[in-house]
Amino acid sequence: MSDNQLLSDIFEQDNERRFSYKLLHKSAVAGYVLTMNTLGRESNPHFDSLPLLPSWVTSTRAEAPEYVAFLSGAALSHLHLVLADNTVPKTLIRDRLALRAAEVTVGFSGRSETMSDLRDALHFLSPGDLPGPAGEIYQLWRRSVQRPIHPSSFGAQNDIFSGKQIAVWFTQSDVSPIERAANVLEQCLDIAPANEVSALILAEAVLAKALGWERITPVFTLGLEHSDLRARGEGLVLACHHALRRAIVEILRHVSDGTRNTIRVSAIVPKLRAKGAKDAVQIFLTQDAVAPSALPMPDRAARRLCDRLVSLGVVRELTGRDSFRLYGI
């Protein structure tokens, strides 16, 4: 076989692979959403209407990059569909996933703080005190999921990446959402290798913007390994696809639990007679953890309300302590 014929065969195989990848990607992003929109969504407008994740999305072993991208796209499409359901308490879910993202990224820095430690670091912070390194990371994630997604809001809070550069990242549209996020993550890490948290937050913001979400919902960060952040190019894109597949089951579990518990809490509101109880319940419906002192009522009444909600089985005490307690649904 001549060298020209060999090169021709190589180019032809490469074109076939690229064409196959495009077909898989489109079917993941478009066809899968259309299919899943008809599953598990009958006449019930509440919790049971949330579609179930097909087992093949996470159980299938995938090695080829194009197949990994297909499964990742299927998982992301399913999550997008679930979050579009009006019964999902999105503010609560974002706050809970911010805590998980903080726990993951705190681990990247070599620290051992757990979710419980991070909750304590913020919810019992005295005015004027600093939350410490781990608490600062948690603060960054919480604030990031609370802000509307706009380049100016992230540029104003960031002293490392210029607002102009951030605006460019937010408007890029020539690749898929995960690729966009991975490209931004790579550029941020190249500019500031030590600032992994800001890099991940910006990458998650770009992904959310590409998907049309109003605010950041941490996704692939929950499934990343620290070693993944050393990858570059297609290796980093592939790592983000794998991370999303690893994280999707946990994310959907948080969505399921949060939705179910929100419905249960809302159902008992008419039974609560204490003054300010209804406003207090609204705080539980939007935050991962709540200290009695944060409720809009006297301290003693707040503690009694928390105990009442625990006895009704709609709120959990999160610390296991007799004092300095935190509660969440």
GROMACS .gro file of C-alpha atoms in nm:
model
  329
    1MET     CA    1   0.000   0.000   0.000
    2SER     CA    2   0.137   0.343  -0.095
    3ASP     CA    3   0.192   0.620   0.158
    4ASN     CA    4  -0.077   0.830  -0.012
    5GLN     CA    5  -0.331   0.547   0.013
    6LEU     CA    6  -0.243   0.493   0.382
    7LEU     CA    7  -0.292   0.864   0.460
    8SER     CA    8  -0.621   0.862   0.269
    9ASP     CA    9  -0.747   0.569   0.478
   10ILE     CA   10  -0.644   0.741   0.802
   11PHE     CA   11  -0.828   1.063   0.708
   12GLU     CA   12  -1.137   0.865   0.608
   13GLN     CA   13  -1.142   0.679   0.942
   14ASP     CA   14  -1.096   1.003   1.132
   15ASN     CA   15  -1.385   1.167   0.947
   16GLU     CA   16  -1.606   0.866   1.018
   17ARG     CA   17  -1.519   0.888   1.389
   18ARG     CA   18  -1.599   1.261   1.400
   19PHE     CA   19  -1.929   1.207   1.217
   20SER     CA   20  -2.020   0.929   1.462
   21TYR     CA   21  -1.939   1.154   1.757
   22LYS     CA   22  -2.163   1.432   1.623
   23LEU     CA   23  -2.455   1.193   1.577
   24LEU     CA   24  -2.413   1.054   1.929
   25HIS     CA   25  -2.386   1.401   2.078
   26LYS     CA   26  -2.698   1.527   1.901
   27SER     CA   27  -2.899   1.224   2.003
   28ALA     CA   28  -2.792   1.273   2.365
   29VAL     CA   29  -2.885   1.639   2.375
   30ALA     CA   30  -3.197   1.634   2.158
   31GLY     CA   31  -3.344   1.289   2.107
   32TYR     CA   32  -3.296   1.179   2.465
   33VAL     CA   33  -3.478   1.482   2.604
   34LEU     CA   34  -3.771   1.415   2.370
   35THR     CA   35  -3.786   1.052   2.480
   36MET     CA   36  -3.756   1.120   2.852
   37ASN     CA   37  -4.022   1.390   2.833
   38THR     CA   38  -4.279   1.113   2.784
   39LEU     CA   39  -4.159   0.886   3.067
   40GLY     CA   40  -4.278   0.896   3.426
   41ARG     CA   41  -4.475   1.215   3.364
   42GLU     CA   42  -4.841   1.124   3.360
   43SER     CA   43  -5.113   1.331   3.524
   44ASN     CA   44  -4.958   1.374   3.870
   45PRO     CA   45  -4.814   1.729   3.896
   46HIS     CA   46  -4.621   1.655   4.216
   47PHE     CA   47  -4.328   1.444   4.322
   48ASP     CA   48  -4.418   1.127   4.130
   49SER     CA   49  -4.398   1.320   3.803
   50LEU     CA   50  -4.019   1.343   3.823
   51PRO     CA   51  -3.881   1.103   3.559
   52LEU     CA   52  -3.646   0.826   3.666
   53LEU     CA   53  -3.288   0.811   3.541
   54PRO     CA   54  -3.246   0.508   3.309
   55SER     CA   55  -2.996   0.263   3.454
   56TRP     CA   56  -2.796   0.244   3.131
   57VAL     CA   57  -2.681   0.604   3.173
   58THR     CA   58  -2.461   0.521   3.474
   59SER     CA   59  -2.427   0.142   3.470
   60THR     CA   60  -2.291   0.114   3.116
   61ARG     CA   61  -1.913   0.092   3.103
   62ALA     CA   62  -1.778   0.344   2.855
   63GLU     CA   63  -1.420   0.387   2.735
   64ALA     CA   64  -1.446   0.548   2.390
   65PRO     CA   65  -1.455   0.931   2.425
   66GLU     CA   66  -1.755   0.965   2.194
   67TYR     CA   67  -1.958   0.712   2.397
   68VAL     CA   68  -1.861   0.878   2.725
   69ALA     CA   69  -1.979   1.209   2.579
   70PHE     CA   70  -2.305   1.047   2.471
   71LEU     CA   71  -2.377   0.911   2.820
   72SER     CA   72  -2.275   1.239   2.982
   73GLY     CA   73  -2.508   1.428   2.748
   74ALA     CA   74  -2.790   1.188   2.833
   75ALA     CA   75  -2.733   1.243   3.206
   76LEU     CA   76  -2.718   1.620   3.166
   77SER     CA   77  -3.033   1.622   2.952
   78HIS     CA   78  -3.215   1.421   3.218
   79LEU     CA   79  -3.102   1.659   3.494
   80HIS     CA   80  -3.211   1.959   3.286
   81LEU     CA   81  -3.554   1.801   3.242
   82VAL     CA   82  -3.590   1.726   3.614
   83LEU     CA   83  -3.487   2.077   3.721
   84ALA     CA   84  -3.747   2.223   3.485
   85ASP     CA   85  -4.021   2.068   3.701
   86ASN     CA   86  -4.194   2.337   3.905
   87THR     CA   87  -4.223   2.113   4.211
   88VAL     CA   88  -3.845   2.093   4.252
   89PRO     CA   89  -3.721   2.334   4.527
   90LYS     CA   90  -3.435   2.472   4.317
   91THR     CA   91  -3.308   2.722   4.576
   92LEU     CA   92  -3.281   2.449   4.839
   93ILE     CA   93  -3.114   2.209   4.595
   94ARG     CA   94  -2.859   2.470   4.488
   95ASP     CA   95  -2.776   2.549   4.851
   96ARG     CA   96  -2.730   2.180   4.933
   97LEU     CA   97  -2.514   2.115   4.625
   98ALA     CA   98  -2.305   2.423   4.710
   99LEU     CA   99  -2.224   2.253   5.041
  100ARG     CA  100  -2.125   1.932   4.862
  101ALA     CA  101  -1.914   2.123   4.610
  102ALA     CA  102  -1.744   2.302   4.898
  103GLU     CA  103  -1.668   1.970   5.070
  104VAL     CA  104  -1.514   1.835   4.748
  105THR     CA  105  -1.298   2.142   4.683
  106VAL     CA  106  -1.193   2.173   5.047
  107GLY     CA  107  -1.061   1.820   5.007
  108PHE     CA  108  -0.864   1.933   4.702
  109SER     CA  109  -0.675   2.174   4.926
  110GLY     CA  110  -0.570   1.888   5.155
  111ARG     CA  111  -0.811   1.974   5.435
  112SER     CA  112  -1.042   1.724   5.605
  113GLU     CA  113  -1.348   1.933   5.695
  114THR     CA  114  -1.676   1.749   5.646
  115MET     CA  115  -2.015   1.890   5.551
  116SER     CA  116  -2.099   1.915   5.921
  117ASP     CA  117  -1.779   2.114   5.988
  118LEU     CA  118  -1.858   2.350   5.701
  119ARG     CA  119  -2.210   2.410   5.826
  120ASP     CA  120  -2.076   2.501   6.169
  121ALA     CA  121  -1.814   2.732   6.018
  122LEU     CA  122  -2.080   2.952   5.858
  123HIS     CA  123  -2.396   2.919   6.063
  124PHE     CA  124  -2.228   2.993   6.397
  125LEU     CA  125  -2.003   3.269   6.267
  126SER     CA  126  -2.006   3.572   6.498
  127PRO     CA  127  -2.032   3.919   6.341
  128GLY     CA  128  -1.688   4.041   6.237
  129ASP     CA  129  -1.528   3.695   6.260
  130LEU     CA  130  -1.363   3.518   5.967
  131PRO     CA  131  -1.485   3.170   5.873
  132GLY     CA  132  -1.138   3.022   5.821
  133PRO     CA  133  -1.001   2.871   5.496
  134ALA     CA  134  -1.261   2.596   5.466
  135GLY     CA  135  -1.544   2.830   5.562
  136GLU     CA  136  -1.431   3.081   5.300
  137ILE     CA  137  -1.454   2.813   5.031
  138TYR     CA  138  -1.807   2.730   5.147
  139GLN     CA  139  -1.896   3.100   5.141
  140LEU     CA  140  -1.774   3.129   4.782
  141TRP     CA  141  -1.989   2.839   4.668
  142ARG     CA  142  -2.299   2.959   4.856
  143ARG     CA  143  -2.270   3.307   4.715
  144SER     CA  144  -2.209   3.178   4.365
  145VAL     CA  145  -2.532   2.974   4.357
  146GLN     CA  146  -2.733   3.268   4.490
  147ARG     CA  147  -2.628   3.517   4.221
  148PRO     CA  148  -2.801   3.539   3.883
  149ILE     CA  149  -2.568   3.422   3.607
  150HIS     CA  150  -2.420   3.727   3.440
  151PRO     CA  151  -2.058   3.806   3.348
  152SER     CA  152  -2.065   4.134   3.540
  153SER     CA  153  -2.175   3.972   3.866
  154PHE     CA  154  -1.884   3.726   3.856
  155GLY     CA  155  -1.634   3.982   3.729
  156ALA     CA  156  -1.715   4.222   4.012
  157GLN     CA  157  -1.648   3.949   4.271
  158ASN     CA  158  -1.327   3.825   4.111
  159ASP     CA  159  -0.988   3.992   4.137
  160ILE     CA  160  -0.800   3.729   3.933
  161PHE     CA  161  -0.987   3.702   3.601
  162SER     CA  162  -1.081   4.021   3.418
  163GLY     CA  163  -1.444   4.105   3.351
  164LYS     CA  164  -1.366   4.123   2.979
  165GLN     CA  165  -1.223   3.771   2.979
  166ILE     CA  166  -1.518   3.637   3.178
  167ALA     CA  167  -1.759   3.796   2.927
  168VAL     CA  168  -1.580   3.613   2.643
  169TRP     CA  169  -1.612   3.281   2.826
  170PHE     CA  170  -1.984   3.338   2.877
  171THR     CA  171  -2.049   3.408   2.509
  172GLN     CA  172  -1.850   3.120   2.356
  173SER     CA  173  -2.088   2.895   2.164
  174ASP     CA  174  -1.890   2.689   1.914
  175VAL     CA  175  -1.871   2.372   2.127
  176SER     CA  176  -2.099   2.168   2.353
  177PRO     CA  177  -2.180   2.290   2.709
  178ILE     CA  178  -1.946   2.046   2.884
  179GLU     CA  179  -1.664   2.130   2.642
  180ARG     CA  180  -1.723   2.500   2.706
  181ALA     CA  181  -1.703   2.443   3.081
  182ALA     CA  182  -1.387   2.230   3.048
  183ASN     CA  183  -1.221   2.491   2.824
  184VAL     CA  184  -1.294   2.766   3.076
  185LEU     CA  185  -1.170   2.548   3.361
  186GLU     CA  186  -0.845   2.484   3.173
  187GLN     CA  187  -0.786   2.851   3.094
  188CYS     CA  188  -0.858   2.956   3.453
  189LEU     CA  189  -0.619   2.695   3.593
  190ASP     CA  190  -0.349   2.803   3.348
  191ILE     CA  191  -0.389   3.165   3.461
  192ALA     CA  192  -0.414   3.090   3.835
  193PRO     CA  193  -0.321   2.728   3.914
  194ALA     CA  194  -0.369   2.774   4.288
  195ASN     CA  195  -0.718   2.919   4.258
  196GLU     CA  196  -0.907   2.599   4.183
  197VAL     CA  197  -1.229   2.702   4.355
  198SER     CA  198  -1.279   3.017   4.146
  199ALA     CA  199  -1.191   2.820   3.832
  200LEU     CA  200  -1.452   2.555   3.909
  201ILE     CA  201  -1.718   2.813   3.998
  202LEU     CA  202  -1.663   2.997   3.669
  203ALA     CA  203  -1.670   2.671   3.475
  204GLU     CA  204  -1.996   2.571   3.644
  205ALA     CA  205  -2.136   2.917   3.567
  206VAL     CA  206  -2.050   2.881   3.199
  207LEU     CA  207  -2.213   2.537   3.190
  208ALA     CA  208  -2.529   2.671   3.359
  209LYS     CA  209  -2.540   2.967   3.119
  210ALA     CA  210  -2.508   2.733   2.820
  211LEU     CA  211  -2.801   2.529   2.951
  212GLY     CA  212  -3.021   2.834   3.007
  213TRP     CA  213  -3.029   2.800   3.387
  214GLU     CA  214  -3.090   3.112   3.593
  215ARG     CA  215  -2.826   3.029   3.854
  216ILE     CA  216  -2.537   2.791   3.907
  217THR     CA  217  -2.626   2.437   4.004
  218PRO     CA  218  -2.296   2.257   4.082
  219VAL     CA  219  -2.279   1.952   3.860
  220PHE     CA  220  -1.948   1.803   3.744
  221THR     CA  221  -1.751   1.944   4.039
  222LEU     CA  222  -1.915   1.683   4.262
  223GLY     CA  223  -1.767   1.399   4.055
  224LEU     CA  224  -1.416   1.531   3.993
  225GLU     CA  225  -1.099   1.386   4.139
  226HIS     CA  226  -0.821   1.628   4.227
  227SER     CA  227  -0.593   1.459   3.974
  228ASP     CA  228  -0.846   1.545   3.700
  229LEU     CA  229  -0.751   1.911   3.732
  230ARG     CA  230  -0.403   1.832   3.599
  231ALA     CA  231  -0.544   1.712   3.268
  232ARG     CA  232  -0.555   1.940   2.966
  233GLY     CA  233  -0.726   1.950   2.628
  234GLU     CA  234  -0.938   1.650   2.539
  235GLY     CA  235  -0.821   1.478   2.858
  236LEU     CA  236  -0.985   1.744   3.074
  237VAL     CA  237  -1.303   1.738   2.864
  238LEU     CA  238  -1.321   1.361   2.908
  239ALA     CA  239  -1.260   1.396   3.284
  240CYS     CA  240  -1.553   1.640   3.308
  241HIS     CA  241  -1.778   1.399   3.116
  242HIS     CA  242  -1.681   1.115   3.351
  243ALA     CA  243  -1.729   1.343   3.654
  244LEU     CA  244  -2.080   1.435   3.546
  245ARG     CA  245  -2.176   1.070   3.509
  246ARG     CA  246  -2.035   0.993   3.854
  247ALA     CA  247  -2.218   1.287   4.012
  248ILE     CA  248  -2.558   1.253   3.847
  249VAL     CA  249  -2.693   0.982   4.080
  250GLU     CA  250  -2.603   1.183   4.391
  251ILE     CA  251  -2.746   1.505   4.246
  252LEU     CA  252  -3.074   1.337   4.156
  253ARG     CA  253  -3.091   1.186   4.505
  254HIS     CA  254  -3.066   1.536   4.653
  255VAL     CA  255  -3.335   1.656   4.412
  256SER     CA  256  -3.561   1.364   4.500
  257ASP     CA  257  -3.515   1.400   4.876
  258GLY     CA  258  -3.552   1.778   4.865
  259THR     CA  259  -3.869   1.761   4.656
  260ARG     CA  260  -4.030   1.492   4.869
  261ASN     CA  261  -3.946   1.668   5.195
  262THR     CA  262  -4.060   2.006   5.065
  263ILE     CA  263  -4.401   1.862   4.983
  264ARG     CA  264  -4.422   1.709   5.332
  265VAL     CA  265  -4.321   2.034   5.505
  266SER     CA  266  -4.565   2.241   5.299
  267ALA     CA  267  -4.846   2.003   5.394
  268ILE     CA  268  -4.807   2.067   5.769
  269VAL     CA  269  -4.791   2.449   5.748
  270PRO     CA  270  -5.167   2.487   5.819
  271LYS     CA  271  -5.116   2.296   6.147
  272LEU     CA  272  -4.862   2.548   6.279
  273ARG     CA  273  -5.017   2.814   6.504
  274ALA     CA  274  -4.707   2.992   6.635
  275LYS     CA  275  -4.667   3.352   6.523
  276GLY     CA  276  -4.408   3.372   6.245
  277ALA     CA  277  -4.411   2.995   6.187
  278LYS     CA  278  -4.510   3.020   5.823
  279ASP     CA  279  -4.227   3.263   5.747
  280ALA     CA  280  -3.987   3.038   5.937
  281VAL     CA  281  -4.089   2.737   5.730
  282GLN     CA  282  -4.007   2.928   5.412
  283ILE     CA  283  -3.648   2.955   5.534
  284PHE     CA  284  -3.630   2.578   5.576
  285LEU     CA  285  -3.753   2.542   5.219
  286THR     CA  286  -3.462   2.742   5.078
  287GLN     CA  287  -3.161   2.657   5.295
  288ASP     CA  288  -2.969   2.337   5.356
  289ALA     CA  289  -2.934   2.411   5.728
  290VAL     CA  290  -3.097   2.660   5.963
  291ALA     CA  291  -3.003   2.770   6.315
  292PRO     CA  292  -3.298   2.860   6.542
  293SER     CA  293  -3.145   3.206   6.587
  294ALA     CA  294  -3.190   3.268   6.214
  295LEU     CA  295  -3.569   3.227   6.230
  296PRO     CA  296  -3.794   3.538   6.243
  297MET     CA  297  -3.921   3.479   6.596
  298PRO     CA  298  -3.794   3.496   6.955
  299ASP     CA  299  -3.520   3.245   7.034
  300ARG     CA  300  -3.729   3.032   7.268
  301ALA     CA  301  -4.020   3.017   7.025
  302ALA     CA  302  -3.778   2.929   6.742
  303ARG     CA  303  -3.637   2.636   6.937
  304ARG     CA  304  -3.987   2.514   7.019
  305LEU     CA  305  -4.086   2.535   6.652
  306CYS     CA  306  -3.778   2.335   6.548
  307ASP     CA  307  -3.858   2.067   6.807
  308ARG     CA  308  -4.218   2.061   6.685
  309LEU     CA  309  -4.110   2.014   6.322
  310VAL     CA  310  -3.874   1.733   6.427
  311SER     CA  311  -4.154   1.560   6.618
  312LEU     CA  312  -4.375   1.584   6.310
  313GLY     CA  313  -4.102   1.409   6.111
  314VAL     CA  314  -4.058   1.683   5.851
  315VAL     CA  315  -3.731   1.836   5.979
  316ARG     CA  316  -3.407   1.672   6.097
  317GLU     CA  317  -3.160   1.788   6.358
  318LEU     CA  318  -2.829   1.780   6.174
  319THR     CA  319  -2.559   1.802   6.443
  320GLY     CA  320  -2.649   1.541   6.706
  321ARG     CA  321  -2.563   1.795   6.977
  322ASP     CA  322  -2.764   1.918   7.275
  323SER     CA  323  -2.676   2.278   7.199
  324PHE     CA  324  -2.570   2.486   6.896
  325ARG     CA  325  -2.805   2.282   6.686
  326LEU     CA  326  -2.884   2.306   6.316
  327TYR     CA  327  -3.196   2.185   6.140
  328GLY     CA  328  -3.283   2.100   5.782
  329ILE     CA  329  -3.547   1.923   5.578
   0.00000   0.00000   0.00000
